[in-house]
PDB file of C-alpha atoms in Angstrom:
ATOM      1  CA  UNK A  20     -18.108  -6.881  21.814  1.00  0.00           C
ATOM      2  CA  UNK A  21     -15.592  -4.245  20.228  1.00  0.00           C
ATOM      3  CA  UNK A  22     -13.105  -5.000  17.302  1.00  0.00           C
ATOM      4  CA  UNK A  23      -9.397  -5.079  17.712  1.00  0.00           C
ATOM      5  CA  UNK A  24      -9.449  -1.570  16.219  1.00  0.00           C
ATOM      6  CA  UNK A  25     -11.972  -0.196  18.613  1.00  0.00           C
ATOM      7  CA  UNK A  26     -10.140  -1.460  21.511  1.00  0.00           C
ATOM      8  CA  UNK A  27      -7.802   1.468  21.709  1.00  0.00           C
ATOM      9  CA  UNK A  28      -5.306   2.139  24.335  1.00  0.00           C
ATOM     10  CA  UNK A  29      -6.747  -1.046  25.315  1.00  0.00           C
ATOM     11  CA  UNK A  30      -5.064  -3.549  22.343  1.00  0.00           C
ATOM     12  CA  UNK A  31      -3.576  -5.932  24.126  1.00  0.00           C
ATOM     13  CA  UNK A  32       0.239  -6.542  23.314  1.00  0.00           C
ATOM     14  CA  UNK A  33       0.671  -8.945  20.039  1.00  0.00           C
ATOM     15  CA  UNK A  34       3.273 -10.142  17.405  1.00  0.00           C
ATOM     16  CA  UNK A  35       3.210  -8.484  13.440  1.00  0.00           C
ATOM     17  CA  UNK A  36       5.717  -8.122  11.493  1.00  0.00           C
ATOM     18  CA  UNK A  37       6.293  -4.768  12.513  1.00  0.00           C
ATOM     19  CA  UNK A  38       7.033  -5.613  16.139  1.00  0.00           C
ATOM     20  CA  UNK A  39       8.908  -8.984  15.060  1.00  0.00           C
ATOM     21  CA  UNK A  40      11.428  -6.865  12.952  1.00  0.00           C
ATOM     22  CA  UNK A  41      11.326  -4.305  15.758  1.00  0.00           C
ATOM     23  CA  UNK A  42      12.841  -6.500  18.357  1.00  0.00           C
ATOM     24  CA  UNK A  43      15.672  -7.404  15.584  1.00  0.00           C
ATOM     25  CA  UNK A  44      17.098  -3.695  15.523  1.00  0.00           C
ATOM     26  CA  UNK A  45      14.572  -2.748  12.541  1.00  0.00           C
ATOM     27  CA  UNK A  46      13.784   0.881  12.552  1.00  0.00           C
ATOM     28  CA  UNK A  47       9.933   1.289  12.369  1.00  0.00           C
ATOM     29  CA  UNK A  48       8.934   4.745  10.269  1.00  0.00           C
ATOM     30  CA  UNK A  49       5.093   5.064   8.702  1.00  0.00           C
ATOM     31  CA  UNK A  50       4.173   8.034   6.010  1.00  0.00           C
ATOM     32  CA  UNK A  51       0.492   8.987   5.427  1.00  0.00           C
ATOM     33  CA  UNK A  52      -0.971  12.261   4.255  1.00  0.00           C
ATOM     34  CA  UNK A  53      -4.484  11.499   6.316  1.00  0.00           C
ATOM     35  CA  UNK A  54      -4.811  11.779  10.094  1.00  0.00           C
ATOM     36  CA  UNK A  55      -3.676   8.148  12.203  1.00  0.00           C
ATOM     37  CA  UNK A  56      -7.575   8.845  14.418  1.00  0.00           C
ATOM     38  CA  UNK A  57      -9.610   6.231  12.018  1.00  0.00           C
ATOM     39  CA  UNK A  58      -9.696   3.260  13.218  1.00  0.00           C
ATOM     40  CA  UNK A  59      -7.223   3.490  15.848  1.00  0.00           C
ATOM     41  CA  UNK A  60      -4.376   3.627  14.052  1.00  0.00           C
ATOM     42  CA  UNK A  61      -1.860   5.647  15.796  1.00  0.00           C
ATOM     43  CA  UNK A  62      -2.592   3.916  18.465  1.00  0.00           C
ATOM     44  CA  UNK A  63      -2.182   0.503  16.762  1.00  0.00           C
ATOM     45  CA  UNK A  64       1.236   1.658  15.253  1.00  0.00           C
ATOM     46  CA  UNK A  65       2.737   3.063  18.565  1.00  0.00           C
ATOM     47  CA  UNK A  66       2.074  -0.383  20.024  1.00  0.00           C
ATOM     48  CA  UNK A  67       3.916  -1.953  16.897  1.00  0.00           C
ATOM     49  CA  UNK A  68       6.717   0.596  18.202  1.00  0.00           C
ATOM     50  CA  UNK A  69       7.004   2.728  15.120  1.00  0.00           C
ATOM     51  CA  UNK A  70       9.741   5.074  15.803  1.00  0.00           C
ATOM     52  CA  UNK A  71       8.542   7.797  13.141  1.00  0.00           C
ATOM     53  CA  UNK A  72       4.579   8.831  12.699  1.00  0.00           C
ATOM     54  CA  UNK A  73       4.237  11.368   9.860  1.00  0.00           C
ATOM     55  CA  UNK A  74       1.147  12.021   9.009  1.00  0.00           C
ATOM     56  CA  UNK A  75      -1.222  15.412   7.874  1.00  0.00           C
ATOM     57  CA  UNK A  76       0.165  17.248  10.780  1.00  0.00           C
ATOM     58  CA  UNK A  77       3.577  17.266   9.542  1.00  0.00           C
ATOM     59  CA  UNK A  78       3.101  18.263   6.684  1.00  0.00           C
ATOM     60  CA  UNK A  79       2.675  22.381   5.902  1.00  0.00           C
ATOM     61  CA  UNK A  80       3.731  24.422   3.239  1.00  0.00           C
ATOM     62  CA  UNK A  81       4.151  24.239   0.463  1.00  0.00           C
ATOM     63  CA  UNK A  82       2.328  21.321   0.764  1.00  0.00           C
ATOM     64  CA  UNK A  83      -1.766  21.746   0.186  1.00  0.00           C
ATOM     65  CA  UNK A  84      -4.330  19.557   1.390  1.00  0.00           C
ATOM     66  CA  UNK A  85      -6.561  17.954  -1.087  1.00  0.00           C
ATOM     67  CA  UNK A  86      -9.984  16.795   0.424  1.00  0.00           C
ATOM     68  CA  UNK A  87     -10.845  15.890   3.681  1.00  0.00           C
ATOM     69  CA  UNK A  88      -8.908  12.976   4.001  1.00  0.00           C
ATOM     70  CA  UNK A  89      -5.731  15.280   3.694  1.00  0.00           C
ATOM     71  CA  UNK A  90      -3.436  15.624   1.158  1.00  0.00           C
ATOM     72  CA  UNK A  91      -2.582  13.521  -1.997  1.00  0.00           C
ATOM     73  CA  UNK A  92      -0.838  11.309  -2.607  1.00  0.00           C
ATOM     74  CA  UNK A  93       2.331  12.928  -4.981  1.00  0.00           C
ATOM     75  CA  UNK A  94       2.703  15.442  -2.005  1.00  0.00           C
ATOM     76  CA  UNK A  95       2.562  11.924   0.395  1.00  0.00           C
ATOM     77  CA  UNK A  96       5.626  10.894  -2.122  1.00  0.00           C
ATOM     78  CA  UNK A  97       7.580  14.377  -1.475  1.00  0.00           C
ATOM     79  CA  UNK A  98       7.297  14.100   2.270  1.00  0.00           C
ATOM     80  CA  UNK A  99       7.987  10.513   2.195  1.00  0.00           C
ATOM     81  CA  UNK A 100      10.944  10.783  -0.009  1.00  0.00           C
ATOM     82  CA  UNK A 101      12.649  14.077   2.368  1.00  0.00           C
ATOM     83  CA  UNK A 102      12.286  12.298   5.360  1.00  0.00           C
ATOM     84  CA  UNK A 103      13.891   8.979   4.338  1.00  0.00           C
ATOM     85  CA  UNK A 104      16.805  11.144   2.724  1.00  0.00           C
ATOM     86  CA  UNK A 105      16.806  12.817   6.272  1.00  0.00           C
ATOM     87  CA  UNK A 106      16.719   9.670   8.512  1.00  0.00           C
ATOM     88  CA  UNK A 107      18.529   6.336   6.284  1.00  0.00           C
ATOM     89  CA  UNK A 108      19.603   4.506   9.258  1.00  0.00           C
ATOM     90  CA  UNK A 109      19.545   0.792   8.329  1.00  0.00           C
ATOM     91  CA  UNK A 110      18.276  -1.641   8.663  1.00  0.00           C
ATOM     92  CA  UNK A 111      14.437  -0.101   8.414  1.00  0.00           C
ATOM     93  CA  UNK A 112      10.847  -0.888   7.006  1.00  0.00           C
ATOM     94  CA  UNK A 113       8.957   1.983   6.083  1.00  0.00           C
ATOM     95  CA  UNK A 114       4.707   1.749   5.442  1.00  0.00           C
ATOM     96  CA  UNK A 115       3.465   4.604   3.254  1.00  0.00           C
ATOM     97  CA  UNK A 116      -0.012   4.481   3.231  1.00  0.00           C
ATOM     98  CA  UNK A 117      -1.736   6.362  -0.204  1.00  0.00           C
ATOM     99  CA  UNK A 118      -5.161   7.909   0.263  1.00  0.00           C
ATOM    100  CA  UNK A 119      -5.660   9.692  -3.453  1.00  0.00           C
ATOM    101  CA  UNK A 120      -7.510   6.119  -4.661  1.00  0.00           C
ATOM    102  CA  UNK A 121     -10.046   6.138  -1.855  1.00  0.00           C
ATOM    103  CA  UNK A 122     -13.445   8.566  -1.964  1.00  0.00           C
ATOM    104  CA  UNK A 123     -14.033  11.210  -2.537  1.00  0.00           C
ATOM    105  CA  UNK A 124     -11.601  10.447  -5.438  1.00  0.00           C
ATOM    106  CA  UNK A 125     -10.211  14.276  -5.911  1.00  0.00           C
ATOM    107  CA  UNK A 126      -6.716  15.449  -6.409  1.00  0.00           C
ATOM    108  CA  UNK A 127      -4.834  18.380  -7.420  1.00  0.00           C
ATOM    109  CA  UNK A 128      -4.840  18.925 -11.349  1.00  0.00           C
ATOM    110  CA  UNK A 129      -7.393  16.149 -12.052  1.00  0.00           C
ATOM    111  CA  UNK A 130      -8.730  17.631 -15.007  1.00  0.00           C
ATOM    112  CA  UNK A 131      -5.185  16.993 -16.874  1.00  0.00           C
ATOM    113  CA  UNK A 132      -6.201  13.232 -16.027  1.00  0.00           C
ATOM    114  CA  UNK A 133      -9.661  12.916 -17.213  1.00  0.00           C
ATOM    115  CA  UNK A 134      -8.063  14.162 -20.778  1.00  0.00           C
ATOM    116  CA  UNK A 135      -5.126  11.419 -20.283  1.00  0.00           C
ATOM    117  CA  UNK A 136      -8.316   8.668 -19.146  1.00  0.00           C
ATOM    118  CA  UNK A 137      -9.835   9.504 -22.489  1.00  0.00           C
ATOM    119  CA  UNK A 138      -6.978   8.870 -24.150  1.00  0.00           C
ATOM    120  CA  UNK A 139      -6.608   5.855 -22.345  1.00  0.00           C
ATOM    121  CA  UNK A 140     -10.100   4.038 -23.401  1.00  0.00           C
ATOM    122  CA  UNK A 141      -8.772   4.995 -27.462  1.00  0.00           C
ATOM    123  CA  UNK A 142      -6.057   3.231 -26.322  1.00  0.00           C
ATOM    124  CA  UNK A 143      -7.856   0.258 -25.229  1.00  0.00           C
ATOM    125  CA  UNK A 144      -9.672   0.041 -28.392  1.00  0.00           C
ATOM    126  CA  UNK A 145     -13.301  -0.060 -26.405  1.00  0.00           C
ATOM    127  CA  UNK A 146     -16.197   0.066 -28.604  1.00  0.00           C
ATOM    128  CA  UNK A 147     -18.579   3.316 -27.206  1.00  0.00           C
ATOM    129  CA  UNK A 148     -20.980   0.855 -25.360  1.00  0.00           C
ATOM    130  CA  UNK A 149     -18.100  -0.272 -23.332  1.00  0.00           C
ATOM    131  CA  UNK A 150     -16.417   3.820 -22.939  1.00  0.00           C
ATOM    132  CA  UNK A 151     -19.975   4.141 -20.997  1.00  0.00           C
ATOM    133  CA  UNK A 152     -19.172   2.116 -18.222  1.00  0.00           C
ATOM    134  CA  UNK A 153     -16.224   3.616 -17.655  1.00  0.00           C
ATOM    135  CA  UNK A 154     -17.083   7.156 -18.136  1.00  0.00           C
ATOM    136  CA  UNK A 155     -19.689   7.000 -15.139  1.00  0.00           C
ATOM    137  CA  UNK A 156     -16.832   6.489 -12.996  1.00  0.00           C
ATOM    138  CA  UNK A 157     -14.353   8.441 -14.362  1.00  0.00           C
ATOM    139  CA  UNK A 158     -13.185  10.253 -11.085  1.00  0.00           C
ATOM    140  CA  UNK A 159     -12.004   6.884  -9.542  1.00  0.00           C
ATOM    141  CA  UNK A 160     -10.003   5.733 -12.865  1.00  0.00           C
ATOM    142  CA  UNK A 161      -8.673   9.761 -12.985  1.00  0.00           C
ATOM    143  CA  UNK A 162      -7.442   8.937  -9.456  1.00  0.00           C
ATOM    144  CA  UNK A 163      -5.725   5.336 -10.545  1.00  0.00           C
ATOM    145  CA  UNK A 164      -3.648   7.120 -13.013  1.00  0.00           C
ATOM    146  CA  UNK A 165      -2.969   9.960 -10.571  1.00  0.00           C
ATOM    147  CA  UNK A 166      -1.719   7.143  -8.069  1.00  0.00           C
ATOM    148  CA  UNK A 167      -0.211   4.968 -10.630  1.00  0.00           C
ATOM    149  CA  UNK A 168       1.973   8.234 -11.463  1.00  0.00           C
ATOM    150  CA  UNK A 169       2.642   9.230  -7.834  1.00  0.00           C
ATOM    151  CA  UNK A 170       4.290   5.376  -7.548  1.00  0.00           C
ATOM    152  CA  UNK A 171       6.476   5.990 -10.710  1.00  0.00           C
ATOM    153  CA  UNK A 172       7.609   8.943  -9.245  1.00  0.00           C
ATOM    154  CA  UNK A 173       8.733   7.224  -6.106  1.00  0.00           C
ATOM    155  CA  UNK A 174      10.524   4.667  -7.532  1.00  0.00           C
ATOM    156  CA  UNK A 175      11.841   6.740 -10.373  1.00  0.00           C
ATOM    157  CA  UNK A 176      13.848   8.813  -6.998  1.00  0.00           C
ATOM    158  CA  UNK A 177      14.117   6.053  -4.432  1.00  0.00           C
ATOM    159  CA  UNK A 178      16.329   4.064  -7.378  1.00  0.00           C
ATOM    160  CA  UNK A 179      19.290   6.464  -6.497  1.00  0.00           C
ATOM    161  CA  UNK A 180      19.186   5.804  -2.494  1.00  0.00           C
ATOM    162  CA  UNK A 181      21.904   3.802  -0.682  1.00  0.00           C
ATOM    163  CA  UNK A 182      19.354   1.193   0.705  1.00  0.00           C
ATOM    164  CA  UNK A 183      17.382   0.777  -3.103  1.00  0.00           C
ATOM    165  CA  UNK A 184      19.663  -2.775  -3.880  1.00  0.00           C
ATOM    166  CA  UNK A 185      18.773  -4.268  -0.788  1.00  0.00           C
ATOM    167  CA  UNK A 186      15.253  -3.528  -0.262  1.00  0.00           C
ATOM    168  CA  UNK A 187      12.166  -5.570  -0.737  1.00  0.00           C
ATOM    169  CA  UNK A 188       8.720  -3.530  -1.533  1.00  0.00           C
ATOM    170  CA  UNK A 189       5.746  -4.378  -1.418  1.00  0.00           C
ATOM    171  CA  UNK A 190       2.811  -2.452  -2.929  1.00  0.00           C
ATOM    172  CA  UNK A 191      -1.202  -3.816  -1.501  1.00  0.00           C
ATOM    173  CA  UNK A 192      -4.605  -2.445  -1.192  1.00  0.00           C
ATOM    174  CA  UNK A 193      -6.793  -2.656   1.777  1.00  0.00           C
ATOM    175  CA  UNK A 194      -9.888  -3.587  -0.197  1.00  0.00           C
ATOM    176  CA  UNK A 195     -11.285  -3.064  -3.894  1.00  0.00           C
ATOM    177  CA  UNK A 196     -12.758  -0.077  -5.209  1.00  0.00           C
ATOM    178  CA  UNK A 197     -16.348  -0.554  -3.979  1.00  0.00           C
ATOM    179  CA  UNK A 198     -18.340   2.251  -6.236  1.00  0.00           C
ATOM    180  CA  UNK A 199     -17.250  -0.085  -9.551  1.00  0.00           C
ATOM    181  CA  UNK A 200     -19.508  -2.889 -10.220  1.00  0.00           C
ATOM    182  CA  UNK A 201     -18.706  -6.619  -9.508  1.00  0.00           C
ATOM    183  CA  UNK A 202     -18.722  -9.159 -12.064  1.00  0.00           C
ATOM    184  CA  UNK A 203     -18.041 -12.177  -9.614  1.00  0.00           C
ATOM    185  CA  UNK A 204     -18.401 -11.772  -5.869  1.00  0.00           C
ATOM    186  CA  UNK A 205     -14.688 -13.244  -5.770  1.00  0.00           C
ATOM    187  CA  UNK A 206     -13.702  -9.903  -6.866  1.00  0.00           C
ATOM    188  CA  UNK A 207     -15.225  -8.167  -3.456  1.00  0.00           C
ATOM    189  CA  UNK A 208     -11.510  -9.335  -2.424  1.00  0.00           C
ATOM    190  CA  UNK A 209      -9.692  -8.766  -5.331  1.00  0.00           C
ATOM    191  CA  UNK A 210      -6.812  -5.926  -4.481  1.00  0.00           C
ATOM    192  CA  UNK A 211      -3.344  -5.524  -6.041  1.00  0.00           C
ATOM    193  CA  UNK A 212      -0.259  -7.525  -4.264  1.00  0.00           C
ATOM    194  CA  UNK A 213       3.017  -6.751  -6.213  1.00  0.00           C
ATOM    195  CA  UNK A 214       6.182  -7.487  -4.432  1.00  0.00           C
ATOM    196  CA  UNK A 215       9.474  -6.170  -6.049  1.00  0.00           C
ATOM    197  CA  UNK A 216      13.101  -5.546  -5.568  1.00  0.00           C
ATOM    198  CA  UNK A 217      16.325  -5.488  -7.556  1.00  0.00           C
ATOM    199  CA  UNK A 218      17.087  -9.044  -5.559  1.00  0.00           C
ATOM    200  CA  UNK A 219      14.771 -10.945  -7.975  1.00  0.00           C
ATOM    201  CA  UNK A 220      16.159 -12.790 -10.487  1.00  0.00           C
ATOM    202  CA  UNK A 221      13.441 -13.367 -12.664  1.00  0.00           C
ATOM    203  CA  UNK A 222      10.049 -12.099 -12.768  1.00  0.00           C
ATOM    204  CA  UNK A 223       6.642 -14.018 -12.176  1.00  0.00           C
ATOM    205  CA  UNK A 224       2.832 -13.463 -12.640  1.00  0.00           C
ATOM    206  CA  UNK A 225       1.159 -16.057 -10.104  1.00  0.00           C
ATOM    207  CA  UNK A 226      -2.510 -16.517  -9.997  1.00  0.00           C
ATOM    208  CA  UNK A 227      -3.195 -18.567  -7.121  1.00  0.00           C
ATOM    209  CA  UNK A 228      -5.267 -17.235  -4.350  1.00  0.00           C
ATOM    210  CA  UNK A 229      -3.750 -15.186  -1.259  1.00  0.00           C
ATOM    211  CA  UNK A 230      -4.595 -12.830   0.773  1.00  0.00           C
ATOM    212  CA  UNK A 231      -3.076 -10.315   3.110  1.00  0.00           C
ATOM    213  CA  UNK A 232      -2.954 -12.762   5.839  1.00  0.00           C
ATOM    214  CA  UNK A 233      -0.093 -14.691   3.683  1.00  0.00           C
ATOM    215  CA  UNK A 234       2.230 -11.733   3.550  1.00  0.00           C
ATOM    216  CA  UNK A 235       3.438 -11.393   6.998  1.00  0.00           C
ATOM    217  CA  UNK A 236       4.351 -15.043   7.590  1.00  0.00           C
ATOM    218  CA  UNK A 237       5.976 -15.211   4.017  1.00  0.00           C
ATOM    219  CA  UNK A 238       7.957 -12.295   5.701  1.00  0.00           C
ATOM    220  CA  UNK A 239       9.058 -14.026   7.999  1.00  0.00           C
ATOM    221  CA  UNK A 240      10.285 -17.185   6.825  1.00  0.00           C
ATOM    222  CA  UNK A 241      12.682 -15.244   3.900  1.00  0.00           C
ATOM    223  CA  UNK A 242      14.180 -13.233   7.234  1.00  0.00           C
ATOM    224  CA  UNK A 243      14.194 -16.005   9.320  1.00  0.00           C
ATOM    225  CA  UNK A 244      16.027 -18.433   6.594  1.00  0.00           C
ATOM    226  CA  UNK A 245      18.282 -16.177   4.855  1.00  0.00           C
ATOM    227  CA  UNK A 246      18.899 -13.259   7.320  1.00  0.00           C
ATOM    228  CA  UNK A 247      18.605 -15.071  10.545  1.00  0.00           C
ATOM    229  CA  UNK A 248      15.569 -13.430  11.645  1.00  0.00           C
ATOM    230  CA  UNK A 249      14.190 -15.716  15.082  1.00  0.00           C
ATOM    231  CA  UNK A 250      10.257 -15.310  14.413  1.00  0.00           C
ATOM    232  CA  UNK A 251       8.110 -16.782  17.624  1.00  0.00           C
ATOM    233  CA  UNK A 252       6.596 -20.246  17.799  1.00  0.00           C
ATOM    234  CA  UNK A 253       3.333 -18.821  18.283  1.00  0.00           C
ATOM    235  CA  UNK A 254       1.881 -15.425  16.382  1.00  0.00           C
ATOM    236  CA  UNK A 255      -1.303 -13.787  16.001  1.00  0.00           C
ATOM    237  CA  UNK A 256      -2.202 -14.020  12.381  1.00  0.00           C
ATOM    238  CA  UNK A 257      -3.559 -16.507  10.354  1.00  0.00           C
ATOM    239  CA  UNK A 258      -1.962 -16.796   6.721  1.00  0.00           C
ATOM    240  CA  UNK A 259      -0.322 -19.638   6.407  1.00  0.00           C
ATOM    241  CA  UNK A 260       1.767 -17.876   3.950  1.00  0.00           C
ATOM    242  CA  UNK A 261       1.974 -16.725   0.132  1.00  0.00           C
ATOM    243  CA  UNK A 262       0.993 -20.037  -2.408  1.00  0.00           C
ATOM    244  CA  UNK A 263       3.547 -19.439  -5.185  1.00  0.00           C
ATOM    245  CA  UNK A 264       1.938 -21.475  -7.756  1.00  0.00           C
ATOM    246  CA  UNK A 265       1.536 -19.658 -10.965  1.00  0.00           C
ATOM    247  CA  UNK A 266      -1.259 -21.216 -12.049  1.00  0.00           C
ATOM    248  CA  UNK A 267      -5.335 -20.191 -10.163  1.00  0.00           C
ATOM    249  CA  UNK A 268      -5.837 -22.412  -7.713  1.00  0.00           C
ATOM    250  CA  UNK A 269      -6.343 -21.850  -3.614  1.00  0.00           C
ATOM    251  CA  UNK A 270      -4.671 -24.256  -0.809  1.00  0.00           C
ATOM    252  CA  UNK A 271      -6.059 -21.676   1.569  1.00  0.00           C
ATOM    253  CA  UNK A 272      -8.745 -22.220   4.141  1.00  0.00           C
ATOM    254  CA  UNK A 273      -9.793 -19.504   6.752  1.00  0.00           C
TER     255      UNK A 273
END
């Protein structure tokens, strides 16, 4: 038996949030500095009926790639940021998908970081037997603060667009940063999940347990309550939605 992934042309038709907000008028655009072959995933977004693909082939001078994966992820911003000022028809969801934070953890001007990551652990006030640990991996924590800077920057420029007041983002991983070792094997699925906009009125840590599943159907319920968003009786993923207790707990069962 294949995956889903490995299906190909093959995938059979489905609901995601993509295609849900794609029937509703939603204009479907996806930004990526790495090639959409792995895994299928051109193929997977064409069937979600993305409307823009940009990916390493549209990207040129003065742009220059960084490893093999493509090019990095402040040059992703750039690209990202010129064609949303070139195509702001509304309303829209845009994906931007960051490869800089993935091996083989390289980017342009990295040694300016690993002199910033130093400064970083004085910072932190680590005694030396602790700096160790994080000095054997110091390419993948030069790379978080090259990414972490690369997300300023877009929201530092995106603040000024005409969409920026209405627009809910959401900032994941796909999985943790396998190369650093594992204190609990809980942390195996331990990735980011921030969710901000300028519609919040307050903000909130929460600690309970979600996963990725829980996004999409959290989605869709904020849509389908306050924007009148129909989402179908029956879908084909399995969160059951975001648990917004603040408190660590999990109500979750897959």
């Amino acid at each position: 038996t294949n995956g889903f992934s490995d299906l190909g042309a093959r995938m059979p038709a489905h609901a995601s949030i993509l295609s849900l907000l794609k029937n509703h008028g939603y204009r479907l655009k996806f930004y990526t500095g790495t090639n959409l072959e792995f895994d299928n995933e051109g193929v997977f977004l064409q069937h979600q009926g993305m409307d823009v693909l940009t990916s390493e082939r549209d990207f040129g001078a003065p742009y220059k790639r960084s490893n093999d994966w493509g090019y990095a992820d402040r040059d992703l911003v750039f690209r990202t940021l010129a064609g949303e000022r070139s195509d702001a028809r509304e309303p829209f969801v845009s994906v931007i998908q960051t490869t800089s934070m993935h091996t083989p953890y390289t980017f342009p001007g990295q040694s300016d970081y690993e002199a910033r990551f130093a400064q970083r652990l004085d910072q932190l006030g680590m005694a030396q037997e602790q700096k160790a640990n994080y000095l054997a991996h110091r390419d993948i924590y030069t790379s978080i603060l090259y990414t972490d800077d690369a997300l300023r920057l877009y929201f530092e420029e995106v603040k000024d667009q005409p969409y920026y007041p209405n627009t809910v983002f959401i900032v994941t991983g796909d999985h943790r940063l396998p190369e650093i070792p594992m204190d609990t094997r809980i942390e195996r699925y331990h990735v980011p999940l921030l969710i901000f906009s300028p519609l919040l009125k307050a903000p909130r840590q929460i600690k309970s347990v979600s996963s990725q599943c829980d996004i999409a159907p959290s989605l869709g319920a904020v849509l389908s309550k306050n924007y009148g968003i129909d989402t179908p009786r029956d879908v084909t993923w399995i969160g059951a939605g975001l648990d917004l207790e603040p408190s660590f707990r999990n109500i979750h069962v897959v």
